mmCIF file of C-alpha atoms in Angstrom:
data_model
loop_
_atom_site.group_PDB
_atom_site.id
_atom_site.type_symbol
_atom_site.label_atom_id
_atom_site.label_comp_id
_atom_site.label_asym_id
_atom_site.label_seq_id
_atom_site.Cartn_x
_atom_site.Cartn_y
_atom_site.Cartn_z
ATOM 1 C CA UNK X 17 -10.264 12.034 -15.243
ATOM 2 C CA UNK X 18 -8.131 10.072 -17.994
ATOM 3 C CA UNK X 19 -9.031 10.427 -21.513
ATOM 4 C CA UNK X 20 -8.319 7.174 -22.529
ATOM 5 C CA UNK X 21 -8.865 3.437 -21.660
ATOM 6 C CA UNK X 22 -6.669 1.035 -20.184
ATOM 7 C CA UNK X 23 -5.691 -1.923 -22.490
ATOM 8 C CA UNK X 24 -5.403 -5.092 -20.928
ATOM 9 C CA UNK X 25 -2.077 -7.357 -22.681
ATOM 10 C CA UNK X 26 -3.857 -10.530 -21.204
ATOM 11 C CA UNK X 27 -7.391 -12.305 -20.835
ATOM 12 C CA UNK X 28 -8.663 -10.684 -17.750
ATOM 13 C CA UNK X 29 -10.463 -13.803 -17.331
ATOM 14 C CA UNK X 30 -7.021 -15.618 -16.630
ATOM 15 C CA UNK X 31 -6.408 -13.272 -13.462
ATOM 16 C CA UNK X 32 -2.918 -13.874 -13.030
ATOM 17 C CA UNK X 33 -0.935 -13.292 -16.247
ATOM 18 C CA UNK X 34 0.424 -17.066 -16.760
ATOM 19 C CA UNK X 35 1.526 -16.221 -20.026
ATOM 20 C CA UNK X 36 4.510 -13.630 -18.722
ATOM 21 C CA UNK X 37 7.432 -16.158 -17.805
ATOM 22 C CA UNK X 38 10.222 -13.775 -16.685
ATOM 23 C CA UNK X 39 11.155 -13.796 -12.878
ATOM 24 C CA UNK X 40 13.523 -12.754 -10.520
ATOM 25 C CA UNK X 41 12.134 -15.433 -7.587
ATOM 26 C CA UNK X 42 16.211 -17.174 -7.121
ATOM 27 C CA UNK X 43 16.973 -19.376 -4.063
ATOM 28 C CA UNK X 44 17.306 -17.383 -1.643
ATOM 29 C CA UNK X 45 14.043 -15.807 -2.027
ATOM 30 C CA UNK X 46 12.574 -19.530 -1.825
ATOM 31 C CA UNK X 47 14.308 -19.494 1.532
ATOM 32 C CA UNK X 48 12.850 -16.514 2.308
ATOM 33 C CA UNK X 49 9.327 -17.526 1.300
ATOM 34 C CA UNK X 50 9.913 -20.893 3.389
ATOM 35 C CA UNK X 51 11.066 -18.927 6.515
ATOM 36 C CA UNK X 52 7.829 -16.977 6.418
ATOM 37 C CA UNK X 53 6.223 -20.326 5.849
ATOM 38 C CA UNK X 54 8.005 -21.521 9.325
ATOM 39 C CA UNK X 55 6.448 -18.537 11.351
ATOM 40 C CA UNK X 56 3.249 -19.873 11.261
ATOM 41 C CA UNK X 57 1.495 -23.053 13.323
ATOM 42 C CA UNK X 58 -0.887 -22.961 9.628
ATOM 43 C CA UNK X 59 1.684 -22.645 7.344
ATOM 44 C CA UNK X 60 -0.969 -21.080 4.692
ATOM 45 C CA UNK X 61 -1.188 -18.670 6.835
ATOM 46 C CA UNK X 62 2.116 -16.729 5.545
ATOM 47 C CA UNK X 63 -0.054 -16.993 2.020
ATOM 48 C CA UNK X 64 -0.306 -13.085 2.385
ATOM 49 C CA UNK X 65 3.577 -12.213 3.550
ATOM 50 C CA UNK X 66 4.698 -14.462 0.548
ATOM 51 C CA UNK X 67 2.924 -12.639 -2.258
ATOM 52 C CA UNK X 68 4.080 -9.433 -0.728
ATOM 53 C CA UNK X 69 7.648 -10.801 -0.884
ATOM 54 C CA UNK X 70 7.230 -11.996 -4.517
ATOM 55 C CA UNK X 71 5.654 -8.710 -5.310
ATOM 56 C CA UNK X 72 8.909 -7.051 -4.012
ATOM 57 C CA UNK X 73 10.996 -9.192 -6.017
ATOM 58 C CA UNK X 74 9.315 -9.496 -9.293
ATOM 59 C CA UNK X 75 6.996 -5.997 -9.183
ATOM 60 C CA UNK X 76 3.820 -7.688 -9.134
ATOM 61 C CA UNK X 77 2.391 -11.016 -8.564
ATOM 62 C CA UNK X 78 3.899 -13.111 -11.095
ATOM 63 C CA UNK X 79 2.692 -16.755 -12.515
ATOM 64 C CA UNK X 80 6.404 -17.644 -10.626
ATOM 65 C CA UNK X 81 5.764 -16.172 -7.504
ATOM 66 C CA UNK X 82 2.233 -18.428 -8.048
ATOM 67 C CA UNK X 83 3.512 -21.427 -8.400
ATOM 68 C CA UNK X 84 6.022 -21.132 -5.835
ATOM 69 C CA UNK X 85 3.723 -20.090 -2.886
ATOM 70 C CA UNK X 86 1.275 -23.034 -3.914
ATOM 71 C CA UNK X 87 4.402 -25.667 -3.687
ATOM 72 C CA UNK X 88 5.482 -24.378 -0.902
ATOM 73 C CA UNK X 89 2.508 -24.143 1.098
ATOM 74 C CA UNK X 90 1.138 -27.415 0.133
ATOM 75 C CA UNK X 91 -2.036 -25.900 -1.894
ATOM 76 C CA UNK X 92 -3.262 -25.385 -5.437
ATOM 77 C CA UNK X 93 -2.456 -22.441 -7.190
ATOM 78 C CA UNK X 94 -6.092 -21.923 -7.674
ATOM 79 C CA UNK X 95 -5.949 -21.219 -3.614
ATOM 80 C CA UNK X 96 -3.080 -18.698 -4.393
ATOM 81 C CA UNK X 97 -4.760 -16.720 -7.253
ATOM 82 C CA UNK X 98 -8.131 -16.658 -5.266
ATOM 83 C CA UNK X 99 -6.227 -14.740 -2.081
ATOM 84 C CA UNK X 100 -3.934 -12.715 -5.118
ATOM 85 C CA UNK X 101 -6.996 -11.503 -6.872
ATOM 86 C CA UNK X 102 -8.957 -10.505 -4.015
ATOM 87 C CA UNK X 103 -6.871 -8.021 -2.355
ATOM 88 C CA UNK X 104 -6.108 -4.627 -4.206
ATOM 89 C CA UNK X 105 -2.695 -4.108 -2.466
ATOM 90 C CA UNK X 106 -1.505 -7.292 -4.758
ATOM 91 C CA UNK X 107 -1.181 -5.770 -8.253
ATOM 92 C CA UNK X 108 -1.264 -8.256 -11.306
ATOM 93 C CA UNK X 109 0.681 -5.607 -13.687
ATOM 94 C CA UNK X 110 4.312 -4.205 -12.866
ATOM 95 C CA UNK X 111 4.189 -1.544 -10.292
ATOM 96 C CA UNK X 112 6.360 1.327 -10.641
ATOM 97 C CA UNK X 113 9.098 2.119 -8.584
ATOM 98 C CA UNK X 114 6.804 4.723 -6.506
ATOM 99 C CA UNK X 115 3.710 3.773 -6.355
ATOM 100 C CA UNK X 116 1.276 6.640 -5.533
ATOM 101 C CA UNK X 117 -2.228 6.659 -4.144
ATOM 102 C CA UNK X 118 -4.896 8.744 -3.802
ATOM 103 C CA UNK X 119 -7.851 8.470 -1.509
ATOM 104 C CA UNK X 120 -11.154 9.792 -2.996
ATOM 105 C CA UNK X 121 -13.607 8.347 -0.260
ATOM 106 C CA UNK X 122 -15.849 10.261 1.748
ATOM 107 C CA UNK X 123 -14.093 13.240 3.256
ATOM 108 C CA UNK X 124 -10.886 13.111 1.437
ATOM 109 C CA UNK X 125 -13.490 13.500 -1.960
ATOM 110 C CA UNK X 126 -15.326 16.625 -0.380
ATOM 111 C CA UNK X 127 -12.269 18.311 0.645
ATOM 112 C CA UNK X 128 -10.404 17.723 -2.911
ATOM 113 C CA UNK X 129 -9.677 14.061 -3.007
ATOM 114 C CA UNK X 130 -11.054 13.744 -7.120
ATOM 115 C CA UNK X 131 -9.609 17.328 -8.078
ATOM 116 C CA UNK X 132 -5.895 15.609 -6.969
ATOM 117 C CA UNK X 133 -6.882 12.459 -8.680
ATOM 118 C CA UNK X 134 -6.995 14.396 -11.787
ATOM 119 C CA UNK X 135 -4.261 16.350 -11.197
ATOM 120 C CA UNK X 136 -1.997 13.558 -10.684
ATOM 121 C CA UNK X 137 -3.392 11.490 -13.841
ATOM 122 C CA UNK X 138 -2.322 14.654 -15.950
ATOM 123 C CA UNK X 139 0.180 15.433 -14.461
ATOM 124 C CA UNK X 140 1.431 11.767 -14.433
ATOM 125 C CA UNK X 141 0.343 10.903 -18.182
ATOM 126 C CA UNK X 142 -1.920 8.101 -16.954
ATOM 127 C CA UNK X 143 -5.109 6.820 -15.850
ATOM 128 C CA UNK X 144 -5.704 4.912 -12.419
ATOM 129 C CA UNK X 145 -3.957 1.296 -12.550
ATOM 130 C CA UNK X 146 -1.462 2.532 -14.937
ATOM 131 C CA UNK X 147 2.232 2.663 -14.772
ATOM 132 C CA UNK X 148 4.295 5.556 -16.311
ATOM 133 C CA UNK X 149 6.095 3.917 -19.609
ATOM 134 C CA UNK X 150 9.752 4.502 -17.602
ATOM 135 C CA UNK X 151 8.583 2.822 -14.646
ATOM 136 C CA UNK X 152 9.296 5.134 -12.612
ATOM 137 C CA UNK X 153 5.266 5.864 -11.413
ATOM 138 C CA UNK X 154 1.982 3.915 -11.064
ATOM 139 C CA UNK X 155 -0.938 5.449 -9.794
ATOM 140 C CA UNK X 156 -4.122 3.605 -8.081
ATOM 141 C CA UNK X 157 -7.263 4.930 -6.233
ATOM 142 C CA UNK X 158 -7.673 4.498 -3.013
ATOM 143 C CA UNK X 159 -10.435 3.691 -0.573
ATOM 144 C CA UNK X 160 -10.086 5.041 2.646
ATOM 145 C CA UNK X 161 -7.176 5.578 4.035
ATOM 146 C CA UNK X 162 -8.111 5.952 8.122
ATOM 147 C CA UNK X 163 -6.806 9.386 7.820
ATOM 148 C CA UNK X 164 -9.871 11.553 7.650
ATOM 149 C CA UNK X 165 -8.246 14.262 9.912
ATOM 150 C CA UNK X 166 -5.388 14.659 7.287
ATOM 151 C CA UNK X 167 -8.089 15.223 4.239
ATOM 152 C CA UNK X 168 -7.351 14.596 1.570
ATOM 153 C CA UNK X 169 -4.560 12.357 1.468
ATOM 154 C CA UNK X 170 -2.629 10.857 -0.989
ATOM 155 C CA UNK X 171 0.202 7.867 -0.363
ATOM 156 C CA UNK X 172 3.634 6.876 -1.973
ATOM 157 C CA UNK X 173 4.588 3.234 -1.006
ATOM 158 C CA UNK X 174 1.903 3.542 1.508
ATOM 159 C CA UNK X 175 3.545 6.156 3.554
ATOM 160 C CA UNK X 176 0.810 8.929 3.932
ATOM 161 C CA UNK X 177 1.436 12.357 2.904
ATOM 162 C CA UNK X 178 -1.220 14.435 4.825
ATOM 163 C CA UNK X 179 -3.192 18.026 3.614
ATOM 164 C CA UNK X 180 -2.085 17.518 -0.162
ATOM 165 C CA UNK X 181 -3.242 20.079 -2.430
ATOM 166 C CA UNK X 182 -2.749 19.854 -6.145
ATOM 167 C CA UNK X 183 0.769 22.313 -6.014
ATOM 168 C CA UNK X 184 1.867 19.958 -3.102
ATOM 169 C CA UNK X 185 1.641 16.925 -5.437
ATOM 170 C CA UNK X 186 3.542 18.590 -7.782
ATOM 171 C CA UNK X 187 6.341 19.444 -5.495
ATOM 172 C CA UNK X 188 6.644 15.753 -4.667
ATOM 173 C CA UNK X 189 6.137 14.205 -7.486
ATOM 174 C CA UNK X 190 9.403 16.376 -8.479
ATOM 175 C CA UNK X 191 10.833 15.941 -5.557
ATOM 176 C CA UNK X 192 10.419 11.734 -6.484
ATOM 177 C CA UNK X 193 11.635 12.337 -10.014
ATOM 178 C CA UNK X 194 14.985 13.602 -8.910
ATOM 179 C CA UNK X 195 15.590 11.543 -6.583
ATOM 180 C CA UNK X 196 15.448 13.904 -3.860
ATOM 181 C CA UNK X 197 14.973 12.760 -0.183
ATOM 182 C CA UNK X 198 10.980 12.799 0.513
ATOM 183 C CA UNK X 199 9.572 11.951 4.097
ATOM 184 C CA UNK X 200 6.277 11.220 4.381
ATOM 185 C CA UNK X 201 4.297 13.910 6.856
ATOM 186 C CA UNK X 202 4.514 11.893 9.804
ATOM 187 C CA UNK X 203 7.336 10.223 9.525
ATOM 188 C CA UNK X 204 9.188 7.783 7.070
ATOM 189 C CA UNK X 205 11.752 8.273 4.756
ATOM 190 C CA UNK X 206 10.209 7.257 1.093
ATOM 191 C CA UNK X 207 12.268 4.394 -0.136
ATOM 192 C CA UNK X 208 10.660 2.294 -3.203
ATOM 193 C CA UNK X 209 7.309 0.504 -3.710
ATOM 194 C CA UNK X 210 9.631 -2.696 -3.669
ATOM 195 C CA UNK X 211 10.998 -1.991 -0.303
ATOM 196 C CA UNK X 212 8.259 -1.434 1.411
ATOM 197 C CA UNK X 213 6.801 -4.557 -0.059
ATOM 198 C CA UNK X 214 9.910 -6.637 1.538
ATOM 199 C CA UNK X 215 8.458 -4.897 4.770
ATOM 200 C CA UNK X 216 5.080 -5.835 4.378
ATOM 201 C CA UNK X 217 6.364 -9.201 3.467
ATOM 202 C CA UNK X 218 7.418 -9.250 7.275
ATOM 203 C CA UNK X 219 11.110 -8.259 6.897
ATOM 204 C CA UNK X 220 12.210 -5.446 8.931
ATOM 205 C CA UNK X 221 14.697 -2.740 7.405
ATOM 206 C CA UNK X 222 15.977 -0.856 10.462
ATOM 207 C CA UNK X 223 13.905 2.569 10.132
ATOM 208 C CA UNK X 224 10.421 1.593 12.158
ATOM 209 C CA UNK X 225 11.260 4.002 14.414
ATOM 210 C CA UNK X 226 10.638 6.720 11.828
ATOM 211 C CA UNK X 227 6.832 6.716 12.092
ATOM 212 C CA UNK X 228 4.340 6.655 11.436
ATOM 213 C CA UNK X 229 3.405 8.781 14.540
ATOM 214 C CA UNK X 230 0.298 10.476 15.601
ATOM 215 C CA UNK X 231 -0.226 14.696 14.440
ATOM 216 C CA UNK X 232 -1.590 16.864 16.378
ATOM 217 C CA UNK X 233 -5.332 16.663 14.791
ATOM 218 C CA UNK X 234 -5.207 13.272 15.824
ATOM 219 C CA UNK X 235 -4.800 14.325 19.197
ATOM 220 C CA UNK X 236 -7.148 17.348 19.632
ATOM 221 C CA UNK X 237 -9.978 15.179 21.313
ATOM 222 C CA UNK X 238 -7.472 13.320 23.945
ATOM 223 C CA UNK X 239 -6.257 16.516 24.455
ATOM 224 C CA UNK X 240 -9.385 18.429 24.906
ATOM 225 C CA UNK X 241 -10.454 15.704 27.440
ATOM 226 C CA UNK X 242 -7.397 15.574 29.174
ATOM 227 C CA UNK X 243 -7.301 19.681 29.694
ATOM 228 C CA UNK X 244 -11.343 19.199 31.203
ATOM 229 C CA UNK X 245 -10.404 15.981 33.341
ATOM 230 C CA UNK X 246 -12.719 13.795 31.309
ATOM 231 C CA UNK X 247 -11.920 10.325 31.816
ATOM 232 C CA UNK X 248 -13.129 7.085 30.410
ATOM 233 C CA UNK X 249 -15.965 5.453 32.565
ATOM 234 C CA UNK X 250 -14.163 2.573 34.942
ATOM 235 C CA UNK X 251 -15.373 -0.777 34.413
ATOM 236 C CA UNK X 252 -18.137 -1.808 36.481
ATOM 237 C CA UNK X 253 -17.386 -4.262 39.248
ATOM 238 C CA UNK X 254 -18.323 -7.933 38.978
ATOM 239 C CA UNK X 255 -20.972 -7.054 41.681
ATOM 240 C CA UNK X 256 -22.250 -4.589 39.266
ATOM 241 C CA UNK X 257 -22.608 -6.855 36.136
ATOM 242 C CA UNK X 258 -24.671 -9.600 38.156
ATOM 243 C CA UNK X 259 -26.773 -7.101 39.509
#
């Protein structure tokens, strides 16, 4: 585990660093933010797509991206910091360009999950919730990822990378730091933390096709039961429910 504390630059109590005026938020993504606005009958309801968009623009939530989501929506930005603060995929402190994860619930933990949280955090320089001092890396713990039959599991951008080991991590983290093309095990093509946060944010980039897709541990039991002609029981007749 990391050696040393985190220091916080602002009163934690604040939430949202208000004090941090720099932004990248420019017209067009107010359009943006208004379209996704215009894609709901609620139009609070795109509260959660706009902070991911603002998170891809400025790195994190920002005190901008705040205030613009309140005015736009038609709420206070008390409402905006209460939905900002609450979920941990909206980070308060500048992500780095890959953002990695690793899951240390459950099975991932018993089959190595803490050993590669470690490993990263040296590896890396810093503790959970930090960001390398280039940018280039920030590292969080996760809480289960869904993917118990790909233990343990770590993510970059929240494309999983299944069966990691300690060397594997190294590998891509290398592979990362050059630049090198990385594709996540079942699937996507690694981009940047900001990319995938204009996805989130509800705007497609062309490559959905590349996965994620199901691996074959996934399908063991459909397959088992498909090779012993188990099938599901049929739904009982409407006779058969008044009875």
């Amino acid at each position: 585990m990391s050696d040393h504390e985190f220091v916080s630059h602002f009163d934690d109590s604040v939430r949202i660093d208000a004090g941090g005026t720099a932004t990248e938020i420019d017209e067009t993504t107010l359009a943006e933010m208004r379209e996704l606005a215009g894609r709901y009958p609620d139009p609070r309801s795109a509260l959660m797509p706009m902070l991911h968009l603002v998170q891809s623009v400025d790195g994190r939530v920002s005190d901008a991206g705040v205030r613009a989501c309140a005015q736009i929506l038609g709420i206070s930005t008390a409402q905006v910091n209460g939905v900002a603060t609450f979920y941990t995929m909206y980070k308060r402190r500048p992500g780095g360009e890959q953002h990695i994860g690793v899951c240390t619930t459950s099975l991932c933990a018993v089959l190595g999950g803490d050993i590669l949280l470690d490993h990263v955090e040296r590896r890396l320089g810093i503790g959970e919730g930090e960001t390398t001092p280039d940018g280039r890396f920030s590292l969080e713990r996760l809480e289960c990822n869904a993917a118990c039959d790909f233990a343990p599991v770590m993510m970059v951008n929240w494309e999983f990378m299944d069966n990691m080991t300690p060397e594997k991590a190294d590998r891509l983290l290398d592979d990362l730091a050059e630049g090198r093309t990385v594709r996540s095990s079942r699937g996507a093509t690694i981009t940047s933390w900001r990319q995938a946060e204009r996805v989130l944010a509800g705007f497609d980039d062309g490559r959905a096709d590349e996965g994620p897709s199901a691996g074959e541990p996934s399908l063991r039991g459909v397959e088992y039961a498909r090779e012993h002609g188990w099938k599901a029981p049929a739904e009982p007749s409407s006779e058969d429910r008044e009875a």
